[in-house]
mmCIF file of N, CA and C in Angstrom:
data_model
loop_
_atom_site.group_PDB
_atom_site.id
_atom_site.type_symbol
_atom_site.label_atom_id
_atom_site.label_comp_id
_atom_site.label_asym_id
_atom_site.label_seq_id
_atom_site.Cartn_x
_atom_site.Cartn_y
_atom_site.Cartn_z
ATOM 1 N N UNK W 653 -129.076 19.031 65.255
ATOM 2 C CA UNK W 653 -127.911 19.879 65.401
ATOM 3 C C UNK W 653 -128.344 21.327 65.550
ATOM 4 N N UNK W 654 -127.754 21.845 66.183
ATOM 5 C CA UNK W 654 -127.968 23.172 66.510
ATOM 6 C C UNK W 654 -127.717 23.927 64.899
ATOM 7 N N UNK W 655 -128.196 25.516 64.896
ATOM 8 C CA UNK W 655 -128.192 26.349 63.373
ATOM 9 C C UNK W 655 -126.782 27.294 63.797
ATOM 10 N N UNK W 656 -126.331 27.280 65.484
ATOM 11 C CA UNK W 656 -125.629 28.431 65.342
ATOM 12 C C UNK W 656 -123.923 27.840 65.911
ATOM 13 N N UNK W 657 -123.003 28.704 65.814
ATOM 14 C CA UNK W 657 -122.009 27.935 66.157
ATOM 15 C C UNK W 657 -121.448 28.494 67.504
ATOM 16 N N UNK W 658 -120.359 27.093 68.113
ATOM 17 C CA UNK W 658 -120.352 27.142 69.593
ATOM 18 C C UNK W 658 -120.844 25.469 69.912
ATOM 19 N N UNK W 659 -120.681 25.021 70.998
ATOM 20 C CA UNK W 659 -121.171 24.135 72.094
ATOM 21 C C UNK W 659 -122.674 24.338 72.299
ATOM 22 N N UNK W 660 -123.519 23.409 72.248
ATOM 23 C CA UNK W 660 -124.839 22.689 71.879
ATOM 24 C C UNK W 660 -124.702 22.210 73.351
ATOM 25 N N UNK W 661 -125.655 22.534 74.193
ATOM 26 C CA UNK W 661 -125.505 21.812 76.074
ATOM 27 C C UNK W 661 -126.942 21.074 75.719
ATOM 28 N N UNK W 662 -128.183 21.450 74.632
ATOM 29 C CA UNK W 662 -129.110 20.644 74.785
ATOM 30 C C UNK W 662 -129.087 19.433 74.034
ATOM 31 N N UNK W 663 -128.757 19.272 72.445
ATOM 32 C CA UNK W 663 -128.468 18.257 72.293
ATOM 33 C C UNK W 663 -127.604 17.072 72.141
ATOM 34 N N UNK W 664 -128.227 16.428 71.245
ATOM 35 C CA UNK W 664 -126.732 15.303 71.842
ATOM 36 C C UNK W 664 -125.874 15.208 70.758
ATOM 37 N N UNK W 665 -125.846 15.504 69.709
ATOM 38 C CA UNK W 665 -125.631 15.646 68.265
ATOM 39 C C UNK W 665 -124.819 17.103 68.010
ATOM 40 N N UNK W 666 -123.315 17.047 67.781
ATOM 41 C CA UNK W 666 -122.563 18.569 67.509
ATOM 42 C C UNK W 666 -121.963 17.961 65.948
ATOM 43 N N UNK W 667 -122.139 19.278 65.404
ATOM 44 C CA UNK W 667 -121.350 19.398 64.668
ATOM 45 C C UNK W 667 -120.067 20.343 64.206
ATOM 46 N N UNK W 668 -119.050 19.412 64.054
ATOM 47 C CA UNK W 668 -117.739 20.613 64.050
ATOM 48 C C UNK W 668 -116.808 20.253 62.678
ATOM 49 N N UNK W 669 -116.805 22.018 62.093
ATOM 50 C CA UNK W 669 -115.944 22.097 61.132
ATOM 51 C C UNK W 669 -114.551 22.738 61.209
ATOM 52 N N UNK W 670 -113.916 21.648 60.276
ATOM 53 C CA UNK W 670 -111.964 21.955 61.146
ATOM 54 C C UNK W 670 -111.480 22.556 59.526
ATOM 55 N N UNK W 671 -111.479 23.893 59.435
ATOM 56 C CA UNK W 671 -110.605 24.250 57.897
ATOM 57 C C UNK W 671 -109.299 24.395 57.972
ATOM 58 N N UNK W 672 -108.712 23.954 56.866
ATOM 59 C CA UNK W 672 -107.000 24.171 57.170
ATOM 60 C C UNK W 672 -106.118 23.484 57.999
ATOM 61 N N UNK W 673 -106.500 22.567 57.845
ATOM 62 C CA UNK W 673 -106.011 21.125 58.932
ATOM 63 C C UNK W 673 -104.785 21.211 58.354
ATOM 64 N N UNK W 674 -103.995 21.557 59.396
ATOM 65 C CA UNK W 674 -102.202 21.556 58.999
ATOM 66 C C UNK W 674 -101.647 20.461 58.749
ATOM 67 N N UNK W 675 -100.858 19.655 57.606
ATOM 68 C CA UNK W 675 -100.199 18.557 57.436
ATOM 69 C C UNK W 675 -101.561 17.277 57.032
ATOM 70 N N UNK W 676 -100.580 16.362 56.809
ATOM 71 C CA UNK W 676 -101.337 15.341 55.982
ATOM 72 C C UNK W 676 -102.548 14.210 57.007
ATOM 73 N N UNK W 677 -102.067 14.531 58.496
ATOM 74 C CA UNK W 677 -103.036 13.552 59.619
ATOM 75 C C UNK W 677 -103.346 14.459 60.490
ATOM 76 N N UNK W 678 -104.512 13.805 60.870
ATOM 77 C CA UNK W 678 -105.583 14.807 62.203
ATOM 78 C C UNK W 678 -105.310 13.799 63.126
ATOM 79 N N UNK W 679 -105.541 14.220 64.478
ATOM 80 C CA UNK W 679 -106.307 13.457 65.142
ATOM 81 C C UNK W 679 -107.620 14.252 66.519
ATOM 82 N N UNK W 680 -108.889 13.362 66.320
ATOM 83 C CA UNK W 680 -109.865 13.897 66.945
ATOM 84 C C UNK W 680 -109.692 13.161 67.913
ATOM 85 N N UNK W 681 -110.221 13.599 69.668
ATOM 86 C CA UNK W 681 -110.179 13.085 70.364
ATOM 87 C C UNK W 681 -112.019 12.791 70.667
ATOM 88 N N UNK W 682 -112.561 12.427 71.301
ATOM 89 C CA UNK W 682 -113.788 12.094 71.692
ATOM 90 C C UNK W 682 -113.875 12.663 73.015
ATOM 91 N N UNK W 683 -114.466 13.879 73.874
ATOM 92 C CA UNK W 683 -115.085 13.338 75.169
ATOM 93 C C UNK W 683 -116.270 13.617 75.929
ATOM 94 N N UNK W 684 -117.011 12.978 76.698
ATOM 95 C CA UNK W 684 -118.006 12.782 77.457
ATOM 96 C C UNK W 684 -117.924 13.299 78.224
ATOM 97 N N UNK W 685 -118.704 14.769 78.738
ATOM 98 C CA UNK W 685 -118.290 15.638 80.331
ATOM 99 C C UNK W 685 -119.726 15.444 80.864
ATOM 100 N N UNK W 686 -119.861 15.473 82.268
ATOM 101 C CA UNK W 686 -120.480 15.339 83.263
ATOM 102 C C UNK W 686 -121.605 14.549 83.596
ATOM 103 N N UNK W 687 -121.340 13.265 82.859
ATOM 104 C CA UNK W 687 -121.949 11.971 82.822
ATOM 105 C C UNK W 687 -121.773 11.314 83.955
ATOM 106 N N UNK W 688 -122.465 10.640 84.635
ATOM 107 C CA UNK W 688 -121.770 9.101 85.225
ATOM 108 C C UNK W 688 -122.547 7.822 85.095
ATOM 109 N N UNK W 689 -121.369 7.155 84.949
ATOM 110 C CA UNK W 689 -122.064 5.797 83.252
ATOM 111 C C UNK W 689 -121.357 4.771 84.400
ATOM 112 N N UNK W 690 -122.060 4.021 85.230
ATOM 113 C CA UNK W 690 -121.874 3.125 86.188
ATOM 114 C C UNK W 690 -120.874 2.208 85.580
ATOM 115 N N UNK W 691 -120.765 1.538 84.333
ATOM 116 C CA UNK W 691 -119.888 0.644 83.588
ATOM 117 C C UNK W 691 -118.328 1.574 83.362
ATOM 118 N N UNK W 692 -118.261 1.998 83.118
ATOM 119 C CA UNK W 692 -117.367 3.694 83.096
ATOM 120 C C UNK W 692 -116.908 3.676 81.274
ATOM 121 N N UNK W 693 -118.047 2.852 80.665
ATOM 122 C CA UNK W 693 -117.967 2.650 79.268
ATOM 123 C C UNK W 693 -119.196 3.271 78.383
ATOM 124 N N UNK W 694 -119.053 3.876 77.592
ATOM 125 C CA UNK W 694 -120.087 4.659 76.426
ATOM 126 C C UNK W 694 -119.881 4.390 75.137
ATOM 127 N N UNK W 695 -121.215 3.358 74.433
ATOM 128 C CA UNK W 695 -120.797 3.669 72.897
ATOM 129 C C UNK W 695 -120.987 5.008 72.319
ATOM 130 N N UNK W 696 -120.672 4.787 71.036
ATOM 131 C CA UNK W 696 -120.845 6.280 70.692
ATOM 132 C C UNK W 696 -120.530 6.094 68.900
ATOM 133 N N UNK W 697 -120.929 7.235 68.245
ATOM 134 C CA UNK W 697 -120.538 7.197 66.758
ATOM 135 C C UNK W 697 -119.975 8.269 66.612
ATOM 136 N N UNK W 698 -119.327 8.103 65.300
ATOM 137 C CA UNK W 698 -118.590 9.507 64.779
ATOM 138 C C UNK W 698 -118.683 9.473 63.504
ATOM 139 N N UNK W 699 -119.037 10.675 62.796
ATOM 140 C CA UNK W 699 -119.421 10.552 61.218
ATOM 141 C C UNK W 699 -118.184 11.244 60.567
ATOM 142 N N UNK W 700 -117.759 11.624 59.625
ATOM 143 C CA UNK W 700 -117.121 12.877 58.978
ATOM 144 C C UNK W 700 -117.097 12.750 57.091
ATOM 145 N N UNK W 701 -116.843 13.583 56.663
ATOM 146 C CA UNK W 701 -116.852 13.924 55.470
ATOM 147 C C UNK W 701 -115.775 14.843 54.823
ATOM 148 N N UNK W 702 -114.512 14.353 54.270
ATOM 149 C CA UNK W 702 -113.646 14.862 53.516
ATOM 150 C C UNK W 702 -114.027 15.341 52.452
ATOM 151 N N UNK W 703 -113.251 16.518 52.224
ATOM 152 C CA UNK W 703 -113.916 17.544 50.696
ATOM 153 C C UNK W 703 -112.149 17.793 50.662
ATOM 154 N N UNK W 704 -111.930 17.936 49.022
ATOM 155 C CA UNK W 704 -110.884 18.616 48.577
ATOM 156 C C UNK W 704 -111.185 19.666 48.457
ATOM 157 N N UNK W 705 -110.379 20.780 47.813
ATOM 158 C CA UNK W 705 -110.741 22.399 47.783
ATOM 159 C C UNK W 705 -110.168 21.870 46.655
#
């Protein structure tokens, strides 16, 4: 992961922090820009970590 914040173009690994998430549900979307993946399918993971204040 990159040390500084912003969009990471070299690796493949971002990390993003969301404070103050309004109301009781999020939703994250996922996407893949300027790929082309012959199947037009990509696995992929997603980690996260809830903290109370």
């Amino acid at each position: 992961m990159s040390s500084v914040d912003g969009v990471d173009h070299t690796n493949n690994v971002e990390k993003v922090i969301w404070d103050n998430v309004p109301g009781t549900t999020a939703t994250v979307i996922v996407h893949a820009n300027a790929f082309t993946i012959p199947t037009s399918e990509q696995t992929f993971a997603v980690a996260w970590d809830i903290r109370s204040l």
